[in-house]
XYZ file of C-alpha atoms in Angstrom:
571
model
C -40.385 -72.635 11.657
C -38.395 -75.499 9.715
C -34.248 -75.253 10.370
C -33.330 -71.690 8.520
C -30.433 -73.921 6.978
C -33.568 -75.762 5.023
C -35.680 -72.635 4.249
C -36.064 -71.708 0.342
C -34.209 -68.558 -1.101
C -37.409 -66.367 -1.115
C -37.632 -67.004 3.175
C -34.023 -65.669 3.237
C -34.873 -62.581 1.376
C -38.552 -61.795 3.413
C -36.071 -62.348 6.507
C -33.335 -59.419 5.530
C -35.915 -57.568 4.026
C -36.489 -55.181 6.903
C -40.463 -55.650 6.258
C -40.614 -55.586 2.730
C -38.043 -52.872 1.754
C -34.974 -54.892 0.690
C -32.788 -52.631 -1.686
C -35.892 -51.464 -3.695
C -35.399 -47.969 -3.220
C -31.643 -48.355 -4.641
C -33.194 -51.056 -7.623
C -35.530 -47.934 -8.446
C -33.030 -45.512 -8.941
C -30.383 -47.806 -10.744
C -30.221 -46.059 -14.312
C -28.140 -48.798 -15.926
C -30.608 -51.112 -16.447
C -34.622 -51.439 -16.425
C -34.558 -54.324 -14.346
C -34.274 -54.655 -10.446
C -31.834 -56.784 -8.264
C -32.608 -60.398 -8.189
C -33.812 -60.163 -4.300
C -36.171 -56.928 -5.029
C -37.865 -58.969 -7.717
C -39.644 -61.331 -4.966
C -40.251 -58.252 -2.450
C -41.705 -56.299 -5.591
C -44.663 -58.872 -5.922
C -45.655 -58.113 -2.198
C -46.181 -54.197 -3.203
C -48.155 -55.868 -6.004
C -46.006 -55.886 -9.213
C -44.334 -58.214 -11.486
C -40.676 -57.175 -13.171
C -41.646 -59.076 -16.824
C -39.777 -59.201 -20.285
C -41.637 -58.762 -23.762
C -40.834 -62.496 -24.700
C -41.549 -61.861 -28.260
C -38.787 -59.730 -28.409
C -35.692 -61.602 -26.390
C -34.166 -63.370 -28.879
C -34.041 -60.247 -31.536
C -32.604 -57.851 -28.219
C -30.130 -60.992 -27.409
C -28.642 -60.704 -31.259
C -28.350 -57.014 -30.886
C -26.762 -57.723 -27.297
C -29.376 -55.679 -25.517
C -30.856 -56.694 -22.514
C -34.497 -57.896 -22.483
C -37.164 -55.413 -22.760
C -37.814 -55.240 -18.672
C -41.290 -53.831 -17.663
C -43.573 -54.365 -15.089
C -47.329 -55.337 -14.446
C -49.349 -53.741 -11.360
C -52.151 -55.242 -9.742
C -54.398 -52.811 -8.353
C -56.597 -54.274 -5.757
C -60.509 -54.014 -5.831
C -61.849 -55.876 -3.022
C -65.048 -57.225 -4.239
C -64.835 -55.836 -7.565
C -66.739 -52.682 -6.796
C -64.945 -49.398 -8.164
C -66.023 -45.780 -8.802
C -66.242 -43.820 -11.928
C -63.644 -41.754 -10.897
C -60.930 -44.643 -10.147
C -62.271 -46.259 -13.546
C -60.968 -43.240 -15.358
C -57.650 -43.107 -13.646
C -56.986 -46.755 -14.453
C -57.708 -45.844 -18.021
C -55.850 -42.735 -17.735
C -52.384 -44.318 -16.353
C -53.118 -47.703 -19.093
C -52.785 -44.660 -21.665
C -49.583 -42.533 -19.994
C -47.566 -45.592 -18.775
C -48.698 -48.914 -19.925
C -49.758 -50.487 -22.915
C -53.034 -48.489 -23.566
C -54.900 -51.608 -21.776
C -56.794 -52.074 -18.646
C -56.449 -56.435 -18.056
C -59.605 -57.298 -15.649
C -58.412 -60.379 -13.815
C -60.264 -63.454 -12.756
C -59.629 -61.960 -8.917
C -61.406 -58.726 -9.776
C -58.734 -56.791 -9.951
C -57.206 -54.250 -12.262
C -53.939 -54.766 -14.139
C -51.463 -52.604 -16.022
C -49.177 -53.881 -18.183
C -45.913 -52.549 -19.966
C -44.861 -50.110 -16.978
C -41.143 -49.178 -16.988
C -39.448 -49.154 -14.076
C -39.142 -44.945 -14.350
C -42.734 -44.873 -14.188
C -43.781 -47.351 -11.226
C -44.113 -44.688 -8.383
C -45.702 -42.500 -10.651
C -48.537 -44.850 -11.690
C -48.889 -45.991 -7.891
C -49.503 -42.502 -6.932
C -51.752 -42.122 -9.752
C -53.800 -44.759 -7.988
C -53.468 -43.824 -4.771
C -55.319 -40.554 -5.785
C -58.389 -42.101 -6.177
C -57.905 -44.395 -3.212
C -56.326 -47.650 -4.767
C -53.708 -49.379 -3.965
C -51.533 -52.496 -4.936
C -49.986 -53.694 -1.916
C -50.627 -57.325 -1.355
C -51.803 -57.315 -5.269
C -48.876 -60.500 -5.281
C -46.361 -62.149 -2.659
C -46.572 -64.470 -0.089
C -49.926 -62.474 1.660
C -53.494 -62.468 1.066
C -54.637 -61.292 -1.839
C -57.384 -59.334 -3.186
C -60.596 -60.768 -1.852
C -63.422 -61.710 -3.938
C -67.365 -61.523 -4.115
C -70.020 -62.102 -6.218
C -70.405 -58.302 -7.663
C -73.838 -58.934 -8.821
C -76.115 -56.184 -7.216
C -79.404 -57.602 -8.677
C -79.193 -61.012 -6.993
C -80.374 -60.494 -3.490
C -80.753 -57.744 -0.818
C -78.218 -59.950 1.337
C -75.283 -58.784 -1.221
C -74.519 -55.465 0.363
C -74.013 -57.225 3.954
C -71.656 -59.567 2.473
C -69.831 -56.931 0.430
C -69.368 -55.246 3.753
C -67.565 -58.180 5.345
C -65.471 -58.608 2.134
C -63.845 -54.898 2.582
C -63.467 -55.670 6.342
C -61.525 -59.137 5.691
C -59.558 -57.516 2.730
C -58.607 -54.500 5.480
C -57.588 -56.738 7.877
C -55.291 -58.634 6.393
C -53.419 -56.082 4.558
C -49.825 -56.040 5.663
C -49.215 -53.152 8.266
C -45.459 -52.368 7.055
C -44.896 -49.101 6.057
C -42.734 -49.761 3.266
C -45.254 -49.401 0.824
C -46.012 -46.148 2.196
C -42.371 -45.212 2.329
C -41.439 -46.401 -1.028
C -43.978 -45.383 -3.782
C -45.968 -42.550 -1.723
C -43.315 -40.446 0.007
C -44.988 -40.645 3.162
C -47.831 -38.273 1.816
C -51.082 -40.286 0.754
C -54.384 -39.480 0.076
C -55.367 -42.745 1.227
C -53.055 -45.813 2.452
C -54.148 -49.028 4.367
C -51.369 -49.095 5.996
C -51.677 -48.682 9.897
C -47.866 -48.415 11.251
C -46.300 -45.256 10.914
C -42.902 -46.415 10.010
C -41.477 -46.199 13.849
C -40.886 -49.754 14.809
C -42.892 -51.834 12.047
C -44.438 -54.690 12.907
C -46.960 -57.554 11.244
C -49.261 -58.719 14.108
C -50.936 -61.287 11.948
C -47.902 -61.889 8.873
C -44.892 -61.768 11.302
C -41.305 -60.654 9.829
C -41.712 -63.276 7.202
C -45.134 -63.295 6.146
C -46.824 -66.518 5.192
C -45.372 -69.478 2.907
C -47.173 -68.638 -0.229
C -49.809 -66.639 -1.722
C -53.126 -67.005 0.306
C -56.778 -66.104 -1.480
C -60.215 -65.703 -0.038
C -63.627 -65.906 -2.213
C -66.894 -65.081 -0.534
C -70.280 -66.472 -2.855
C -74.108 -66.098 -1.948
C -76.057 -69.154 -3.215
C -77.247 -70.075 -5.652
C -74.192 -68.213 -7.627
C -70.589 -69.829 -7.329
C -69.087 -67.056 -9.614
C -66.242 -66.369 -7.646
C -65.017 -70.274 -7.752
C -64.824 -70.421 -4.211
C -63.760 -73.631 -3.832
C -60.317 -72.925 -5.797
C -59.575 -70.512 -2.910
C -57.494 -71.318 0.095
C -60.105 -69.822 1.901
C -63.812 -70.112 0.545
C -66.662 -68.353 2.417
C -70.410 -69.623 1.622
C -73.233 -67.030 2.608
C -76.275 -68.386 4.619
C -79.224 -65.792 4.877
C -82.404 -66.384 5.748
C -85.245 -63.791 4.559
C -82.904 -61.351 3.330
C -80.722 -61.095 6.833
C -76.827 -62.634 6.519
C -76.323 -65.177 9.135
C -72.788 -66.254 9.025
C -70.648 -68.469 6.544
C -69.869 -72.211 5.900
C -66.295 -72.430 6.102
C -64.436 -74.233 3.101
C -60.516 -74.818 3.357
C -57.918 -76.059 1.149
C -58.433 -74.880 -2.643
C -55.730 -74.173 -5.061
C -55.446 -74.611 -8.698
C -51.644 -74.938 -9.489
C -49.511 -78.008 -9.777
C -46.211 -78.806 -11.849
C -45.965 -80.689 -14.984
C -44.015 -83.979 -13.991
C -44.510 -83.972 -10.257
C -47.689 -85.803 -9.447
C -47.316 -84.779 -5.673
C -48.654 -81.629 -6.947
C -52.281 -81.340 -7.751
C -54.929 -78.888 -8.039
C -57.518 -79.253 -5.465
C -60.940 -77.991 -4.430
C -61.716 -76.757 -0.676
C -63.433 -78.444 1.784
C -66.053 -77.431 3.702
C -65.401 -77.496 7.993
C -68.009 -75.787 9.558
C -70.205 -72.995 10.099
C -68.976 -69.217 11.656
C -71.479 -66.663 12.356
C -71.307 -63.326 10.908
C -69.912 -61.101 13.699
C -66.671 -63.950 14.193
C -65.939 -64.307 10.545
C -63.459 -61.678 10.321
C -61.405 -63.522 13.278
C -62.058 -67.112 11.424
C -60.230 -65.933 8.692
C -57.198 -64.365 10.548
C -56.954 -67.820 12.220
C -57.001 -70.049 9.081
C -54.305 -67.361 8.059
C -52.049 -68.003 11.069
C -52.383 -71.535 11.468
C -50.805 -71.554 7.412
C -48.378 -68.979 8.472
C -47.124 -71.325 11.754
C -47.837 -74.575 9.700
C -47.196 -74.215 5.808
C -44.069 -75.438 3.921
C -41.120 -72.754 3.987
C -38.600 -75.442 2.624
C -40.045 -75.889 -1.213
C -42.459 -73.290 -2.393
C -44.080 -76.146 -4.854
C -45.887 -77.775 -1.446
C -46.533 -74.330 -0.084
C -49.720 -73.865 -0.216
C -52.655 -74.271 2.649
C -53.775 -77.436 0.178
C -50.324 -79.212 0.798
C -50.418 -78.756 4.577
C -54.012 -79.524 4.916
C -53.526 -83.180 3.497
C -50.504 -83.358 5.492
C -51.595 -82.736 8.818
C -55.598 -83.779 7.833
C -59.090 -81.984 7.994
C -59.534 -82.922 11.677
C -56.431 -81.603 12.992
C -56.832 -78.528 10.850
C -59.903 -78.334 12.521
C -59.442 -78.391 15.838
C -56.729 -76.156 16.153
C -58.680 -73.573 14.107
C -61.692 -73.969 16.826
C -58.624 -73.702 19.354
C -57.342 -70.643 18.225
C -60.861 -69.092 17.892
C -61.708 -70.286 21.505
C -65.315 -71.645 20.216
C -66.251 -74.734 18.073
C -67.373 -74.172 14.410
C -70.631 -75.282 14.217
C -72.253 -77.799 11.422
C -72.290 -76.391 7.949
C -75.665 -75.133 6.738
C -77.455 -76.646 3.717
C -76.839 -74.382 0.435
C -77.141 -75.006 -3.764
C -74.768 -73.668 -6.005
C -75.984 -73.691 -9.640
C -73.938 -71.959 -11.915
C -70.299 -70.272 -11.550
C -70.756 -68.249 -14.828
C -72.151 -64.631 -15.682
C -75.456 -63.694 -16.719
C -74.705 -60.840 -19.303
C -77.356 -58.120 -20.077
C -79.680 -55.688 -18.310
C -81.135 -56.754 -14.970
C -82.780 -55.124 -12.716
C -82.198 -55.430 -8.704
C -84.346 -56.123 -5.759
C -84.627 -52.114 -5.484
C -85.611 -51.375 -8.768
C -82.147 -50.499 -9.566
C -80.574 -50.724 -13.198
C -77.536 -52.870 -14.343
C -75.907 -53.916 -17.289
C -73.078 -56.747 -17.347
C -70.910 -56.536 -20.316
C -68.972 -59.218 -21.905
C -65.356 -58.598 -21.748
C -63.164 -61.011 -24.099
C -60.140 -62.179 -22.102
C -60.909 -59.327 -19.439
C -58.759 -57.044 -21.814
C -60.057 -53.532 -22.187
C -58.814 -51.674 -25.526
C -59.979 -50.342 -28.261
C -60.433 -52.385 -31.958
C -61.392 -51.398 -35.315
C -64.481 -53.903 -34.641
C -65.094 -52.583 -31.005
C -63.700 -49.306 -28.745
C -64.556 -50.820 -25.623
C -61.939 -48.754 -23.663
C -63.331 -45.287 -25.441
C -66.968 -46.226 -24.963
C -66.660 -46.919 -21.020
C -64.116 -43.963 -20.323
C -67.252 -41.663 -22.270
C -69.589 -43.602 -19.920
C -67.608 -43.049 -16.579
C -67.307 -39.280 -16.932
C -71.205 -39.010 -15.942
C -72.261 -42.757 -14.558
C -73.179 -42.243 -11.002
C -72.966 -46.101 -9.942
C -70.114 -48.375 -9.843
C -67.739 -50.125 -12.046
C -68.138 -53.978 -10.564
C -65.374 -56.590 -11.851
C -66.572 -60.251 -12.157
C -64.754 -63.100 -11.316
C -64.956 -64.099 -14.861
C -63.072 -61.366 -16.308
C -66.375 -59.276 -16.942
C -67.481 -56.008 -16.364
C -71.127 -54.726 -14.500
C -72.094 -51.171 -14.852
C -74.260 -51.197 -11.911
C -76.822 -48.841 -10.755
C -77.585 -46.961 -13.503
C -79.595 -44.084 -12.824
C -82.836 -44.160 -14.814
C -81.894 -41.046 -16.783
C -78.288 -42.537 -18.075
C -79.905 -45.841 -19.154
C -80.456 -44.652 -22.825
C -77.169 -42.791 -23.073
C -75.418 -45.811 -21.648
C -77.174 -47.862 -24.420
C -76.383 -45.441 -26.962
C -73.113 -44.959 -26.649
C -72.624 -48.786 -26.359
C -74.098 -48.479 -29.737
C -71.822 -46.121 -31.578
C -68.735 -47.653 -30.655
C -69.580 -50.979 -31.502
C -69.773 -52.389 -27.967
C -72.734 -55.222 -27.760
C -74.797 -54.735 -24.820
C -76.473 -58.041 -24.991
C -73.895 -60.883 -25.349
C -76.244 -63.463 -25.944
C -77.325 -61.724 -29.142
C -73.559 -62.742 -31.059
C -71.669 -64.665 -28.654
C -71.931 -68.155 -28.235
C -72.394 -69.951 -24.881
C -68.679 -71.398 -25.164
C -67.158 -67.652 -25.297
C -69.247 -65.979 -23.621
C -68.098 -68.454 -20.591
C -64.443 -68.564 -21.443
C -61.495 -67.712 -19.458
C -57.721 -67.152 -20.245
C -54.732 -66.111 -18.359
C -52.387 -63.546 -19.840
C -49.356 -66.048 -20.605
C -47.306 -64.985 -23.460
C -46.085 -62.700 -24.410
C -45.062 -61.431 -20.793
C -45.865 -63.941 -18.551
C -41.907 -65.840 -17.653
C -43.963 -68.815 -16.455
C -45.889 -69.481 -19.611
C -45.045 -72.232 -22.045
C -47.939 -71.719 -24.707
C -50.243 -68.729 -25.766
C -53.680 -68.251 -24.161
C -55.321 -64.901 -23.879
C -53.834 -63.943 -27.397
C -54.942 -67.371 -29.393
C -57.836 -68.661 -27.347
C -60.344 -66.213 -29.643
C -58.384 -68.273 -32.675
C -59.291 -71.276 -31.153
C -62.924 -70.548 -30.008
C -63.131 -69.162 -33.829
C -63.012 -72.915 -35.038
C -64.550 -74.601 -32.042
C -67.544 -72.608 -32.776
C -68.336 -73.899 -36.328
C -68.587 -77.152 -34.473
C -71.056 -76.678 -31.887
C -73.066 -74.411 -34.116
C -73.338 -77.393 -36.616
C -74.761 -79.576 -33.347
C -77.095 -76.834 -32.643
C -75.345 -76.128 -28.926
C -74.325 -72.136 -29.920
C -76.901 -71.002 -27.182
C -75.660 -73.518 -24.713
C -73.088 -72.517 -21.672
C -70.015 -74.326 -21.679
C -67.154 -73.601 -19.464
C -63.788 -73.900 -21.266
C -60.605 -72.401 -19.263
C -57.328 -72.075 -20.994
C -53.793 -71.015 -19.730
C -50.274 -71.075 -21.059
C -48.884 -73.122 -17.869
C -50.069 -75.473 -15.201
C -50.173 -72.938 -12.335
C -54.141 -72.686 -13.025
C -54.389 -68.825 -12.987
C -57.517 -69.069 -15.104
C -58.840 -71.964 -13.215
C -58.536 -74.626 -15.945
C -58.772 -77.270 -13.818
C -62.731 -75.789 -13.264
C -63.525 -75.756 -17.182
C -65.644 -78.275 -18.107
C -62.759 -78.155 -21.104
C -59.734 -77.248 -19.740
C -56.852 -76.731 -21.674
C -53.279 -76.326 -20.483
C -50.226 -75.274 -22.309
C -47.307 -77.844 -22.309
C -45.442 -75.919 -25.293
C -45.755 -73.419 -27.991
C -49.197 -74.648 -30.119
C -49.319 -77.887 -27.474
C -51.837 -78.601 -24.679
C -53.399 -80.642 -22.593
C -56.773 -81.233 -22.686
C -59.207 -81.821 -19.315
C -62.702 -82.721 -19.175
C -65.304 -83.443 -16.692
C -65.719 -80.437 -14.522
C -69.202 -79.393 -12.793
C -70.907 -76.361 -14.054
C -71.167 -74.965 -10.428
C -67.644 -75.169 -9.623
C -68.035 -78.206 -7.071
C -65.808 -80.925 -9.208
C -62.659 -80.524 -10.663
C -61.879 -82.182 -14.463
C -59.557 -84.787 -15.048
C -56.891 -85.363 -17.719
C -57.971 -86.559 -21.392
C -55.319 -86.023 -23.979
C -52.181 -84.727 -23.794
C -49.920 -82.648 -26.075
C -52.436 -81.766 -28.747
C -52.233 -78.741 -31.120
C -55.081 -77.231 -32.587
C -55.972 -79.574 -34.970
C -56.384 -82.485 -32.378
C -58.027 -79.963 -29.805
C -60.881 -79.619 -32.706
C -60.684 -83.519 -33.572
C -60.888 -84.612 -29.971
C -63.562 -82.102 -28.726
C -65.729 -82.812 -31.851
C -67.428 -86.024 -31.560
C -67.871 -85.547 -27.901
C -69.605 -82.389 -28.562
C -71.905 -84.360 -31.211
C -72.383 -87.200 -28.823
C -73.414 -84.455 -26.055
C -76.042 -82.899 -28.602
C -77.734 -86.235 -29.463
C -77.321 -87.900 -26.031
C -77.769 -85.469 -23.220
C -80.622 -85.873 -20.657
C -82.943 -82.892 -19.582
C -80.909 -80.189 -18.363
C -77.255 -81.907 -18.474
C -74.334 -79.957 -18.721
C -71.465 -80.865 -20.745
C -69.009 -81.602 -17.611
C -71.574 -83.992 -16.249
C -72.383 -85.681 -19.384
C -68.627 -86.696 -19.977
C -68.194 -88.242 -16.891
C -71.728 -89.891 -17.120
C -70.588 -91.446 -20.412
C -67.326 -92.769 -18.937
C -64.921 -90.241 -21.021
C -63.324 -89.727 -17.890
C -63.830 -90.503 -14.271
C -64.823 -87.876 -11.820
C -62.107 -86.261 -9.533
C -63.117 -86.637 -6.229
C -60.452 -85.047 -4.724
C -57.125 -83.269 -5.464
C -55.203 -86.638 -4.236
C -56.926 -88.369 -7.158
C -56.412 -85.297 -9.901
C -53.716 -87.420 -11.743
C -55.425 -90.646 -11.419
């Protein structure tokens, strides 16, 4: 580890926290403020929560000499995105009781509750613990929710890979008993915590955990709907005749960067070899421990694994991984990715089971005048004997629908104005669009994203319909800042907020998630975005090659140069 005098502030907070306790107990009991003590705002992330304010109200509350309206976002882990009906119902109940009456489905297949007040945090966490969910490691400098392609209709190997996903998640969950102690009063129906509170230890993370967050995703080709190359560690399942053989290992992905700092950049993971299925959990642990030992703890802007890799080199990293594993990774196996989006509507699995993928705009489950999605899903969950599966694209699969329930599901969706077949009404552009939460609650956001994107899409849809592109799948990703939570640098069209109402426009990512985009124009307002994209979409409609995706087209036509690595992203 670096000289302690050079460590970042957060490293000192973690070191002094007594395995993530800090002064959280006192913070929670302080009635004078809706906020936590400053150091505890770092520590509560490890417990799955961020302290936020309603930025729409900040100016008015300051004028009235009131503190900001503090509240908390809670991120609930769902490894592989698979939740039960009981778990869905409980999240629905907690959103109404303590949150802002909505459920957010994230781009990492987790639940988020927004607007939870400090006094309600403990009751909320206990509420989802009752149905065997937790939020430990939902945020913080640890491995986050482990993603996996959740579509059970795609192949028989999916269930095998899902079991690996759960095993990785459990193995890399922090062992501290602080979560169990602070939120569950030592009494828990479920806890991933292995310690008993007597002499806490972290065999994988150590006392100061990782230098920054760590993300893992798995996928079964040809579908890359978890965008595995955007993760610190991506695992590509290799199977033969329905049997899982193992995984190609990709390391060093990450989407975040900082404006004005060209030595920060998004990066896609590099494939470094193949590991057999029975060794993959150990391989994940060793990749994590190398980053624990080698990652930058002085400057958090350079603390992700991608910067460690570019500093030491892939060959050095691979050699160290082989040394720690005690065997060499095998050469990577052949595979093909075709897409990174979701397929909507009803489908039938190899076992004959029926599944329905629903479009959820912005991942926000709520009731509106036009569509009462939240109410419909609540009614379905009361009898649905299958799963609720969250996708990496903020959508939802009603999986394993019993034959006797299929007509009832259809009827309820129709009654509440929810489209069962997104293809019938929504354009391909809208179906594939992603947006982060951004304003009004994210403290890092410079601009709108989730709240604004539908308005922008309405204007762009007029353009694509005029060009005959309404049903063409074009990936658009929007974020309110450059940190990349909605993976904007993997959008064929990427929009990244610079200021309120102003966005940088990026073009040219690959539809299958294997190439990032490139900056095309800066500081565009809505009119500017539409003005810049209109001739490009017209050119695409008229001059594309058969089956050519929009991202490939703009590169071939020379509108942007391809981004071949993270180090060339800004060129």
